[in-house]
Tab-separated table of C-alpha atoms in Angstrom:
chain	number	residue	atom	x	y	z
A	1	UNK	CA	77.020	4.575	-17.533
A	2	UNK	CA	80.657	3.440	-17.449
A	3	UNK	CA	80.974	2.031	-20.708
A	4	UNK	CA	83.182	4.676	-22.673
A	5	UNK	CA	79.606	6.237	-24.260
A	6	UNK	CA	79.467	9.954	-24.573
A	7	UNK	CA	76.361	9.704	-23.869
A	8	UNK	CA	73.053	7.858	-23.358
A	9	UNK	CA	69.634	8.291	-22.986
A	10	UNK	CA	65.935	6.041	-21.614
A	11	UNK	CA	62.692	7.305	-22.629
A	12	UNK	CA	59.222	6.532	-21.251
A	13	UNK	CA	56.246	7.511	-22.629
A	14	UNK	CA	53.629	9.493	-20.313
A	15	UNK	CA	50.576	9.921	-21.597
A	16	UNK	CA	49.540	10.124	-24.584
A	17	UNK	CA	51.965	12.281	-26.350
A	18	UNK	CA	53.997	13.528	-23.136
A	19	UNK	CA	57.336	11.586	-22.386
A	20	UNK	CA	60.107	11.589	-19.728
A	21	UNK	CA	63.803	10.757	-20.409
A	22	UNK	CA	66.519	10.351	-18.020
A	23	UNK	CA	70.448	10.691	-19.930
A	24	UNK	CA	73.908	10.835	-19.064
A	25	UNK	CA	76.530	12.179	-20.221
A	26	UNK	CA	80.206	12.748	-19.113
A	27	UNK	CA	79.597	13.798	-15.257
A	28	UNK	CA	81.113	13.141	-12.468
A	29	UNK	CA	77.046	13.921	-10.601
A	30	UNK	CA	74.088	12.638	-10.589
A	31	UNK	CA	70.401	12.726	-8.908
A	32	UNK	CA	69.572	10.062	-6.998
A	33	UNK	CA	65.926	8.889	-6.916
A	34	UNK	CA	64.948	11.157	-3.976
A	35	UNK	CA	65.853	13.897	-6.545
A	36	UNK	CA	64.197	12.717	-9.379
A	37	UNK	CA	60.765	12.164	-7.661
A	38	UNK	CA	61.090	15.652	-6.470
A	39	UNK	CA	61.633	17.074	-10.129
A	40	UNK	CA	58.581	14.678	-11.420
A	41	UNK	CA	56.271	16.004	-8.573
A	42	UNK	CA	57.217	19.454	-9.294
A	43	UNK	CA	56.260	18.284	-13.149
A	44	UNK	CA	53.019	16.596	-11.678
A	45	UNK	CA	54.634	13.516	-13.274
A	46	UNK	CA	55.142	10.001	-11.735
A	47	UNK	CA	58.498	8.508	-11.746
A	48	UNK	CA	58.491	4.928	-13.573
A	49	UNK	CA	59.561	2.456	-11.532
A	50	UNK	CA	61.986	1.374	-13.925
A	51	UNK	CA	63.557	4.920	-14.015
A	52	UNK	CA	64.483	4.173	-10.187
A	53	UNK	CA	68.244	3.405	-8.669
A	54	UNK	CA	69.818	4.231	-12.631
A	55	UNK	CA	71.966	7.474	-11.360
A	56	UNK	CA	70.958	9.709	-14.334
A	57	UNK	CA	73.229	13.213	-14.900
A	58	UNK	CA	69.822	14.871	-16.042
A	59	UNK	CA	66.396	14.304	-16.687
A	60	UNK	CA	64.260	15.484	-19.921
A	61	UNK	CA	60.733	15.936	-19.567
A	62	UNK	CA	58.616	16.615	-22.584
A	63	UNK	CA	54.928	18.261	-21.951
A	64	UNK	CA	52.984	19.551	-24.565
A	65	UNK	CA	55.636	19.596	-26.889
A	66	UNK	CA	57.822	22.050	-24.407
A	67	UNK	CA	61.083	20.410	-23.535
A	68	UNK	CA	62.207	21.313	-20.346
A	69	UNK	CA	65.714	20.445	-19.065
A	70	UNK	CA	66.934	19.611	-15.163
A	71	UNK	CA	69.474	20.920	-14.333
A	72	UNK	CA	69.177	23.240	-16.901
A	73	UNK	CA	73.082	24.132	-17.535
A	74	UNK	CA	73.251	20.488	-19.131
A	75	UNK	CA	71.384	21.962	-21.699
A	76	UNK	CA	74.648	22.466	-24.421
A	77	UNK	CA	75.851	19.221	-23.783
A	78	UNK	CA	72.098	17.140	-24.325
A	79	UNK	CA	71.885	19.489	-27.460
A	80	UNK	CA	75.235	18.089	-28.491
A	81	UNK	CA	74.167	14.577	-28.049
A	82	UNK	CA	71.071	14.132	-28.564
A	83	UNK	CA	69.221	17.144	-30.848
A	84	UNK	CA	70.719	16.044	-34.107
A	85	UNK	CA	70.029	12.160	-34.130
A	86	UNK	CA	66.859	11.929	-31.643
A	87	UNK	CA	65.077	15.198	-31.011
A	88	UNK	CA	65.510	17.423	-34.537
A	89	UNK	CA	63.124	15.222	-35.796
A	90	UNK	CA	59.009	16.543	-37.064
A	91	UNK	CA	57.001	15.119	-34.423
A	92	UNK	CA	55.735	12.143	-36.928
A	93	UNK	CA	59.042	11.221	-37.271
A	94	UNK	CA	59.808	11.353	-33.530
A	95	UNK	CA	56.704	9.300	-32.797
A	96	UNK	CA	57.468	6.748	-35.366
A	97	UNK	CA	60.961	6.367	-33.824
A	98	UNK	CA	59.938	6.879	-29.955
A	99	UNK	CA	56.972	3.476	-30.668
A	100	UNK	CA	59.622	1.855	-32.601
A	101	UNK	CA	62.139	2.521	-29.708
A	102	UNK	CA	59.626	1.793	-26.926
A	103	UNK	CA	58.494	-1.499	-28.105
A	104	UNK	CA	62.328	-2.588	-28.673
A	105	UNK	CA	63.037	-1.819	-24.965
């Protein structure tokens, strides 16, 4: 992400009602794939191909409606970004949005 953003974020549905996100946000790190599969293994998750070579500075992954964070001190910052206009949402209204976002991409 080098486009002046403060921050971005991809979402793929897995499952039914389960859901991975890779986002950036100003870092100067990020996981390479090798990483990534390792976190999504350790999630018993499958990395989606199209998740692959995109240099992420975190990954979301959303399991039974527990959001869990990697790495985990990113956690202010994707709050900052993301809780108010994606996540604070009830989980109709996230659903709505996530099919409506999904089908867009």
């Amino acid at each position: 992400m080098e486009d002046g953003s403060l921050a971005d974020i991809q979402i793929a549905r897995v499952g039914e009602s389960d859901w991975l996100a890779l986002f950036w946000l100003r870092s100067a790190w990020h996981y390479t794939d090798t990483q990534l599969m390792r976190l999504c293994k350790k999630e018993k998750l499958e990395l989606p191909p199209s998740f692959r070579k995109m240099k992420p500075h975190g990954l979301a992954v959303c399991r039974n409606g527990k959001l869990t964070l990697y790495p985990a001190p990113h956690w202010a910052a994707f709050e900052d970004a993301f809780m108010d206009n994606i996540l604070l949402r009830t989980d109709e209204e996230f659903d709505s949005w996530l099919k409506d976002y999904l089908d867009e991409g």
